[in-house]
Amino acid sequence: MNSHSSKRYLALSGGVGGAKIVLGLSAVLRSEELTVVANTGDDFEHLGLHICPDIDTVLYSLADWSNKELGWGQAEESWTFLGALKRLGGEDWFSLGDKDMATHILRTQMLRSGASLSEVIEELRIKMRVAHRVVPMSDDRVRTEVHCKKGGTLSFQHYFVRERCKPEVSGFNFLGVKSAKPSPGFLSALSGSLNAVFICPSNPFVSVAPILKIPGVLERLRAVKVPIIVVSNIVGGEAIKGPAAKMMTELGMPQTALGVAKHYVKQYGDLITGFIIDTADAHLEKEIVDLGLETIVTKSVMVTLKDKVALAEEVLAFATTLEA
Ligand code: FO1
């Protein structure tokens, strides 16, 4: 039994970085104590299949199915399908592993038979024996688009995987977000009792923003009046994973944890109460505190399971001090 029993936490997550702390939280919280809301702005239709990269990354991680080298997809994957597709001249820029295909095919089949995305994810979660609730941010279709300084607009996966994040970005658009509703699981977490909300060390522009931009989410988060804690996704001027640091420079922001903190304050005002930075960024603490954010400095780079659990414990302890 842990010291956080009978509490309720909500974690807002993107893919790889988010899944790491979510795994740590799942190790110290009971299943009913944690709801994970995953970004679906990265979702796309590819080869007729409905792909949900961030949800799958979180589920695979919690199921202990994840491919630790790649950060996405399944462990001990084979690529026979992809090789065969390539030989036939099919689109092979997005690597779909043989095991991973089963998830996409099943999901697509269920969606086509009329199930909502939440129902599909719930079914997959149960089949994967994942105890903690993982829900999509919305059952409605939201698609992230990346505005590039040259060459117009790209859909997210075309930018991220096909173009390997090379184009310089000038902004983002979340197609469909204005008419999207939070998923039933997200709404129920927001309307039940909550002790804190954690914004995982995920990309603020393309993983967190789509979740917070769903109409009604910001209002509900403000109304719950609990600590809302961001774990910085930038450590020592570099992104834990992915193009966040590069995006910051291209958007004219300092590529630092302070830059991330300023971004959250500018975008969401006083929504965020706590901000967690790595020991490598301890020198930025005062300026982050001056923004009005309670801050702790800790080891936030998660390599081993022990790191993930340790950071989860820190985040929960910080939430308890802010709750008081
Ligand atoms: N990321 C890549 O960099 N290359 C890939 O070929 C790739 C395939 C892929 C297949 C399934 C899946 O669930 C995720 C996959 N990802 C791949 C990761 C994913 O596109 C990104 O990490 C996220 O969208 C960013 O959060």
Short mmCIF file of C-alpha atoms and ligand atoms in Angstrom, two decimals:
data_model
loop_
_atom_site.label_atom_id
_atom_site.label_comp_id
_atom_site.label_asym_id
_atom_site.label_seq_id
_atom_site.Cartn_x
_atom_site.Cartn_y
_atom_site.Cartn_z
CA MET A 1 0.00 0.00 0.00
CA ASN A 2 1.28 3.48 -0.75
CA SER A 3 0.89 6.81 0.97
CA HIS A 4 -1.30 8.25 -1.77
CA SER A 5 -4.30 5.96 -1.34
CA SER A 6 -7.84 7.23 -1.97
CA LYS A 7 -6.68 10.16 -4.04
CA ARG A 8 -7.51 11.05 -7.64
CA TYR A 9 -5.03 12.27 -10.22
CA LEU A 10 -5.32 13.21 -13.84
CA ALA A 11 -2.32 13.07 -16.18
CA LEU A 12 -2.37 14.77 -19.58
CA SER A 13 0.05 13.00 -21.88
CA GLY A 14 1.56 12.90 -25.33
CA GLY A 15 3.56 9.89 -26.47
CA VAL A 16 7.05 8.82 -25.45
CA GLY A 17 7.95 11.41 -22.74
CA GLY A 18 4.47 11.27 -21.23
CA ALA A 19 4.39 7.48 -21.18
CA LYS A 20 7.54 7.40 -19.03
CA ILE A 21 6.11 9.36 -16.11
CA VAL A 22 2.73 7.68 -16.56
CA LEU A 23 4.47 4.35 -16.04
CA GLY A 24 6.04 5.73 -12.85
CA LEU A 25 2.67 7.02 -11.64
CA SER A 26 1.06 3.67 -12.38
CA ALA A 27 3.65 1.96 -10.18
CA VAL A 28 2.75 4.06 -7.13
CA LEU A 29 -0.96 4.76 -7.63
CA ARG A 30 -3.81 2.30 -7.53
CA SER A 31 -5.80 1.89 -10.73
CA GLU A 32 -8.75 3.96 -9.50
CA GLU A 33 -6.42 6.81 -8.50
CA LEU A 34 -5.12 7.68 -11.95
CA THR A 35 -6.71 8.65 -15.24
CA VAL A 36 -4.44 9.26 -18.20
CA VAL A 37 -5.78 11.44 -21.01
CA ALA A 38 -3.78 11.00 -24.19
CA ASN A 39 -3.44 13.40 -27.10
CA THR A 40 -5.15 12.29 -30.31
CA GLY A 41 -4.02 15.22 -32.48
CA ASP A 42 -1.24 12.96 -33.83
CA ASP A 43 -3.78 10.36 -34.96
CA PHE A 44 -4.10 9.77 -38.65
CA GLU A 45 -5.50 7.44 -41.26
CA HIS A 46 -2.79 5.52 -43.05
CA LEU A 47 -3.28 2.67 -45.54
CA GLY A 48 -6.93 2.71 -44.53
CA LEU A 49 -6.04 2.17 -40.86
CA HIS A 50 -6.77 4.41 -37.90
CA ILE A 51 -3.45 5.01 -36.09
CA CYS A 52 -3.33 6.51 -32.57
CA PRO A 53 0.40 6.89 -31.81
CA ASP A 54 0.17 8.57 -28.40
CA ILE A 55 -2.56 6.34 -26.99
CA ASP A 56 -0.76 3.23 -28.22
CA THR A 57 2.57 4.40 -26.78
CA VAL A 58 0.96 4.91 -23.36
CA LEU A 59 -0.94 1.59 -23.49
CA TYR A 60 2.06 -0.42 -24.71
CA SER A 61 4.18 1.13 -21.99
CA LEU A 62 1.69 0.29 -19.23
CA ALA A 63 1.21 -3.23 -20.63
CA ASP A 64 4.99 -3.67 -20.76
CA TRP A 65 4.71 -4.32 -24.47
CA SER A 66 6.63 -1.26 -25.62
CA ASN A 67 9.65 -1.15 -27.84
CA LYS A 68 12.14 0.55 -25.57
CA GLU A 69 14.69 1.26 -28.31
CA LEU A 70 12.26 3.02 -30.64
CA GLY A 71 10.05 4.54 -27.93
CA TRP A 72 6.95 3.65 -30.02
CA GLY A 73 5.51 0.38 -31.26
CA GLN A 74 5.85 -3.06 -29.72
CA ALA A 75 8.84 -4.95 -28.32
CA GLU A 76 10.39 -7.79 -30.35
CA GLU A 77 8.63 -6.49 -33.43
CA SER A 78 9.00 -7.97 -36.91
CA TRP A 79 8.59 -5.99 -40.14
CA THR A 80 7.49 -8.57 -42.71
CA PHE A 81 4.39 -6.61 -43.70
CA LEU A 82 6.39 -3.39 -44.17
CA GLY A 83 8.96 -5.17 -46.36
CA ALA A 84 6.22 -6.72 -48.49
CA LEU A 85 4.50 -3.33 -48.78
CA LYS A 86 7.75 -1.73 -49.93
CA ARG A 87 8.28 -4.40 -52.59
CA LEU A 88 4.86 -3.57 -53.99
CA GLY A 89 5.67 0.16 -54.06
CA GLY A 90 3.38 1.03 -51.11
CA GLU A 91 3.94 3.91 -48.73
CA ASP A 92 6.58 2.65 -46.32
CA TRP A 93 7.67 5.92 -44.69
CA PHE A 94 5.59 5.13 -41.61
CA SER A 95 6.90 1.93 -40.03
CA LEU A 96 4.05 -0.37 -39.07
CA GLY A 97 5.32 -3.48 -37.33
CA ASP A 98 3.58 -6.82 -37.71
CA LYS A 99 2.39 -6.98 -34.09
CA ASP A 100 1.45 -3.30 -34.03
CA MET A 101 -0.70 -3.88 -37.14
CA ALA A 102 -3.05 -6.05 -35.10
CA THR A 103 -3.85 -3.05 -32.87
CA HIS A 104 -4.54 -0.77 -35.85
CA ILE A 105 -6.61 -3.35 -37.72
CA LEU A 106 -8.73 -4.19 -34.67
CA ARG A 107 -9.22 -0.50 -33.84
CA THR A 108 -10.18 0.36 -37.42
CA GLN A 109 -12.62 -2.56 -37.60
CA MET A 110 -14.30 -1.55 -34.32
CA LEU A 111 -14.55 2.10 -35.35
CA ARG A 112 -16.08 1.07 -38.69
CA SER A 113 -18.66 -1.02 -36.84
CA GLY A 114 -19.74 2.12 -34.98
CA ALA A 115 -17.76 2.00 -31.72
CA SER A 116 -16.44 5.29 -30.35
CA LEU A 117 -12.69 5.76 -29.95
CA SER A 118 -13.17 5.60 -26.16
CA GLU A 119 -14.93 2.24 -26.47
CA VAL A 120 -12.15 0.91 -28.68
CA ILE A 121 -9.39 2.09 -26.35
CA GLU A 122 -11.21 0.62 -23.36
CA GLU A 123 -11.42 -2.74 -25.14
CA LEU A 124 -7.72 -2.63 -26.07
CA ARG A 125 -6.77 -1.57 -22.54
CA ILE A 126 -8.62 -4.55 -21.05
CA LYS A 127 -7.13 -6.96 -23.59
CA MET A 128 -3.66 -5.62 -22.76
CA ARG A 129 -4.43 -6.04 -19.06
CA VAL A 130 -3.63 -2.41 -18.35
CA ALA A 131 -5.13 -1.62 -14.96
CA HIS A 132 -5.07 2.18 -15.02
CA ARG A 133 -7.58 4.15 -17.05
CA VAL A 134 -6.23 5.49 -20.33
CA VAL A 135 -8.66 7.56 -22.38
CA PRO A 136 -8.44 9.58 -25.57
CA MET A 137 -8.78 13.35 -25.15
CA SER A 138 -11.81 13.25 -27.43
CA ASP A 139 -13.86 10.84 -29.48
CA ASP A 140 -14.14 13.53 -32.13
CA ARG A 141 -11.58 13.82 -34.86
CA VAL A 142 -8.84 16.38 -34.16
CA ARG A 143 -5.86 16.52 -36.51
CA THR A 144 -2.72 18.52 -35.86
CA GLU A 145 -1.34 20.46 -38.80
CA VAL A 146 2.12 21.99 -38.84
CA HIS A 147 2.60 25.32 -40.59
CA CYS A 148 6.07 25.39 -42.12
CA LYS A 149 8.08 28.48 -42.95
CA LYS A 150 8.65 27.04 -46.44
CA GLY A 151 6.38 24.63 -48.23
CA GLY A 152 3.00 25.36 -46.62
CA THR A 153 1.18 23.11 -44.18
CA LEU A 154 1.87 19.48 -43.37
CA SER A 155 -0.25 16.98 -41.47
CA PHE A 156 1.50 16.05 -38.23
CA GLN A 157 2.83 12.60 -39.18
CA HIS A 158 3.99 13.89 -42.56
CA TYR A 159 5.97 16.57 -40.70
CA PHE A 160 7.16 14.29 -37.90
CA VAL A 161 7.92 10.97 -39.56
CA ARG A 162 8.02 11.49 -43.32
CA GLU A 163 9.91 14.80 -43.21
CA ARG A 164 11.77 13.86 -39.97
CA CYS A 165 10.84 17.22 -38.37
CA LYS A 166 13.22 18.98 -40.77
CA PRO A 167 10.95 21.82 -42.00
CA GLU A 168 11.10 24.97 -39.86
CA VAL A 169 7.77 25.54 -38.17
CA SER A 170 5.85 28.80 -37.86
CA GLY A 171 2.76 27.55 -36.00
CA PHE A 172 0.18 24.82 -35.57
CA ASN A 173 -3.47 24.24 -36.25
CA PHE A 174 -5.70 21.63 -34.69
CA LEU A 175 -8.28 20.76 -37.33
CA GLY A 176 -11.64 19.96 -35.79
CA VAL A 177 -10.72 20.99 -32.26
CA LYS A 178 -13.28 23.80 -32.08
CA SER A 179 -16.16 21.35 -32.41
CA ALA A 180 -14.55 18.52 -30.42
CA LYS A 181 -15.87 17.45 -27.02
CA PRO A 182 -13.79 15.96 -24.24
CA SER A 183 -14.18 12.17 -24.18
CA PRO A 184 -16.56 10.72 -21.55
CA GLY A 185 -13.59 9.45 -19.50
CA PHE A 186 -11.91 12.86 -19.61
CA LEU A 187 -15.15 14.59 -18.60
CA SER A 188 -15.76 12.18 -15.76
CA ALA A 189 -12.21 12.70 -14.42
CA LEU A 190 -12.73 16.46 -14.59
CA SER A 191 -16.08 16.38 -12.89
CA GLY A 192 -15.22 13.93 -10.11
CA SER A 193 -13.06 14.69 -7.12
CA LEU A 194 -9.45 15.39 -8.06
CA ASN A 195 -6.31 16.06 -6.04
CA ALA A 196 -4.03 17.28 -8.80
CA VAL A 197 -3.51 17.40 -12.53
CA PHE A 198 -0.14 16.58 -14.06
CA ILE A 199 0.96 17.83 -17.43
CA CYS A 200 3.52 15.23 -18.49
CA PRO A 201 6.90 16.15 -19.99
CA SER A 202 5.31 16.18 -23.43
CA ASN A 203 5.61 18.68 -26.28
CA PRO A 204 3.63 21.79 -25.19
CA PHE A 205 2.80 22.79 -28.79
CA VAL A 206 1.67 19.54 -30.37
CA SER A 207 0.94 17.13 -27.50
CA VAL A 208 -0.46 19.28 -24.67
CA ALA A 209 -2.05 22.15 -26.65
CA PRO A 210 -4.55 19.95 -28.53
CA ILE A 211 -5.85 18.59 -25.19
CA LEU A 212 -6.15 22.03 -23.58
CA LYS A 213 -7.74 23.55 -26.69
CA ILE A 214 -10.80 21.29 -26.61
CA PRO A 215 -13.65 23.66 -25.77
CA GLY A 216 -14.52 23.56 -22.09
CA VAL A 217 -11.33 21.84 -20.91
CA LEU A 218 -9.56 24.97 -19.63
CA GLU A 219 -12.71 26.16 -17.86
CA ARG A 220 -13.17 22.78 -16.18
CA LEU A 221 -9.51 22.59 -15.18
CA ARG A 222 -9.78 26.03 -13.57
CA ALA A 223 -13.00 25.07 -11.83
CA VAL A 224 -11.54 22.01 -10.10
CA LYS A 225 -9.18 24.29 -8.14
CA VAL A 226 -6.44 21.72 -7.61
CA PRO A 227 -2.73 22.02 -8.27
CA ILE A 228 -1.90 21.77 -11.96
CA ILE A 229 1.72 20.76 -12.31
CA VAL A 230 3.84 20.81 -15.44
CA VAL A 231 6.93 18.63 -15.70
CA SER A 232 9.28 20.46 -18.05
CA ASN A 233 9.89 18.60 -21.30
CA ILE A 234 13.09 20.59 -21.83
CA VAL A 235 16.17 19.71 -19.81
CA GLY A 236 19.49 21.49 -20.24
CA GLY A 237 18.17 23.18 -23.38
CA GLU A 238 17.26 19.89 -25.07
CA ALA A 239 13.96 18.09 -25.50
CA ILE A 240 13.67 14.76 -23.67
CA LYS A 241 12.50 13.37 -27.01
CA GLY A 242 11.30 14.84 -30.28
CA PRO A 243 11.39 18.25 -31.89
CA ALA A 244 10.14 20.50 -29.03
CA ALA A 245 13.46 22.31 -28.54
CA LYS A 246 13.91 22.88 -32.26
CA MET A 247 10.33 24.14 -32.50
CA MET A 248 10.95 26.65 -29.70
CA THR A 249 13.90 28.18 -31.52
CA GLU A 250 11.93 28.32 -34.76
CA LEU A 251 9.04 30.00 -32.95
CA GLY A 252 11.44 32.59 -31.49
CA MET A 253 11.40 31.31 -27.90
CA PRO A 254 14.39 30.54 -25.72
CA GLN A 255 15.05 26.81 -25.95
CA THR A 256 15.05 26.33 -22.16
CA ALA A 257 12.85 25.17 -19.29
CA LEU A 258 12.27 28.88 -18.58
CA GLY A 259 11.03 29.26 -22.15
CA VAL A 260 8.58 26.39 -21.51
CA ALA A 261 7.38 27.98 -18.27
CA LYS A 262 6.90 31.35 -20.00
CA HIS A 263 4.97 29.65 -22.80
CA TYR A 264 2.53 28.03 -20.34
CA VAL A 265 2.02 31.30 -18.45
CA LYS A 266 1.51 33.27 -21.69
CA GLN A 267 -0.92 30.73 -23.16
CA TYR A 268 -2.88 29.73 -20.08
CA GLY A 269 -2.41 32.57 -17.56
CA ASP A 270 -2.59 31.38 -13.98
CA LEU A 271 -3.83 27.87 -14.85
CA ILE A 272 -0.49 26.26 -13.94
CA THR A 273 0.47 26.26 -10.27
CA GLY A 274 3.58 24.11 -10.19
CA PHE A 275 6.53 23.61 -12.49
CA ILE A 276 9.13 20.86 -12.18
CA ILE A 277 12.60 21.35 -13.58
CA ASP A 278 15.67 19.17 -13.74
CA THR A 279 18.75 19.73 -11.59
CA ALA A 280 20.56 20.69 -14.82
CA ASP A 281 18.28 23.74 -14.94
CA ALA A 282 18.53 24.74 -11.27
CA HIS A 283 19.94 28.13 -12.31
CA LEU A 284 16.57 28.94 -13.97
CA GLU A 285 14.55 28.31 -10.81
CA LYS A 286 14.42 31.91 -9.56
CA GLU A 287 13.18 33.28 -12.88
CA ILE A 288 10.51 30.55 -13.06
CA VAL A 289 9.41 31.33 -9.50
CA ASP A 290 9.25 35.01 -10.51
CA LEU A 291 6.65 34.03 -13.12
CA GLY A 292 4.41 33.05 -10.21
CA LEU A 293 5.01 29.30 -10.41
CA GLU A 294 5.84 27.10 -7.43
CA THR A 295 8.89 25.17 -8.53
CA ILE A 296 10.87 22.13 -7.52
CA VAL A 297 14.22 21.06 -8.88
CA THR A 298 14.77 17.32 -9.18
CA LYS A 299 16.27 14.66 -11.39
CA SER A 300 13.70 14.51 -14.16
CA VAL A 301 15.44 12.57 -16.93
CA MET A 302 13.85 9.12 -16.85
CA VAL A 303 15.92 6.27 -18.22
CA THR A 304 15.19 3.35 -15.90
CA LEU A 305 11.94 2.26 -14.25
CA LYS A 306 13.49 3.43 -10.98
CA ASP A 307 13.87 6.96 -12.45
CA LYS A 308 10.23 6.94 -13.56
CA VAL A 309 8.98 5.84 -10.16
CA ALA A 310 11.23 8.33 -8.35
CA LEU A 311 9.95 11.23 -10.45
CA ALA A 312 6.35 10.09 -9.97
CA GLU A 313 6.91 10.08 -6.19
CA GLU A 314 8.41 13.59 -6.37
CA VAL A 315 5.51 14.90 -8.43
CA LEU A 316 2.96 13.39 -6.04
CA ALA A 317 4.77 14.79 -3.00
CA PHE A 318 4.92 18.22 -4.67
CA ALA A 319 1.18 18.03 -5.41
CA THR A 320 0.50 17.25 -1.75
CA THR A 321 2.46 20.31 -0.60
CA LEU A 322 0.57 22.51 -3.10
CA GLU A 323 -2.78 21.05 -2.05
CA ALA A 324 -2.23 22.05 1.55
N1 FO1 B 1 7.80 7.42 -35.36
C1 FO1 B 1 8.83 7.53 -36.24
O1 FO1 B 1 9.71 8.36 -36.05
N2 FO1 B 1 8.87 6.70 -37.36
C2 FO1 B 1 7.94 5.77 -37.60
O2 FO1 B 1 8.02 5.07 -38.62
C3 FO1 B 1 6.86 5.63 -36.65
C4 FO1 B 1 5.89 4.65 -36.79
C5 FO1 B 1 4.90 4.51 -35.80
C6 FO1 B 1 3.95 3.48 -35.90
C7 FO1 B 1 2.97 3.36 -34.92
C8 FO1 B 1 2.93 4.26 -33.85
O3 FO1 B 1 1.98 4.11 -32.90
C9 FO1 B 1 3.87 5.25 -33.75
C10 FO1 B 1 4.86 5.40 -34.71
N3 FO1 B 1 5.83 6.39 -34.62
C11 FO1 B 1 6.83 6.51 -35.54
C12 FO1 B 1 5.82 7.35 -33.52
C13 FO1 B 1 4.86 8.48 -33.67
O4 FO1 B 1 4.47 8.80 -34.94
C14 FO1 B 1 5.34 9.73 -32.92
O5 FO1 B 1 6.20 9.41 -31.89
C15 FO1 B 1 4.24 10.46 -32.27
O6 FO1 B 1 3.18 10.77 -33.08
C16 FO1 B 1 4.77 11.73 -31.57
O7 FO1 B 1 4.19 11.78 -30.33
#
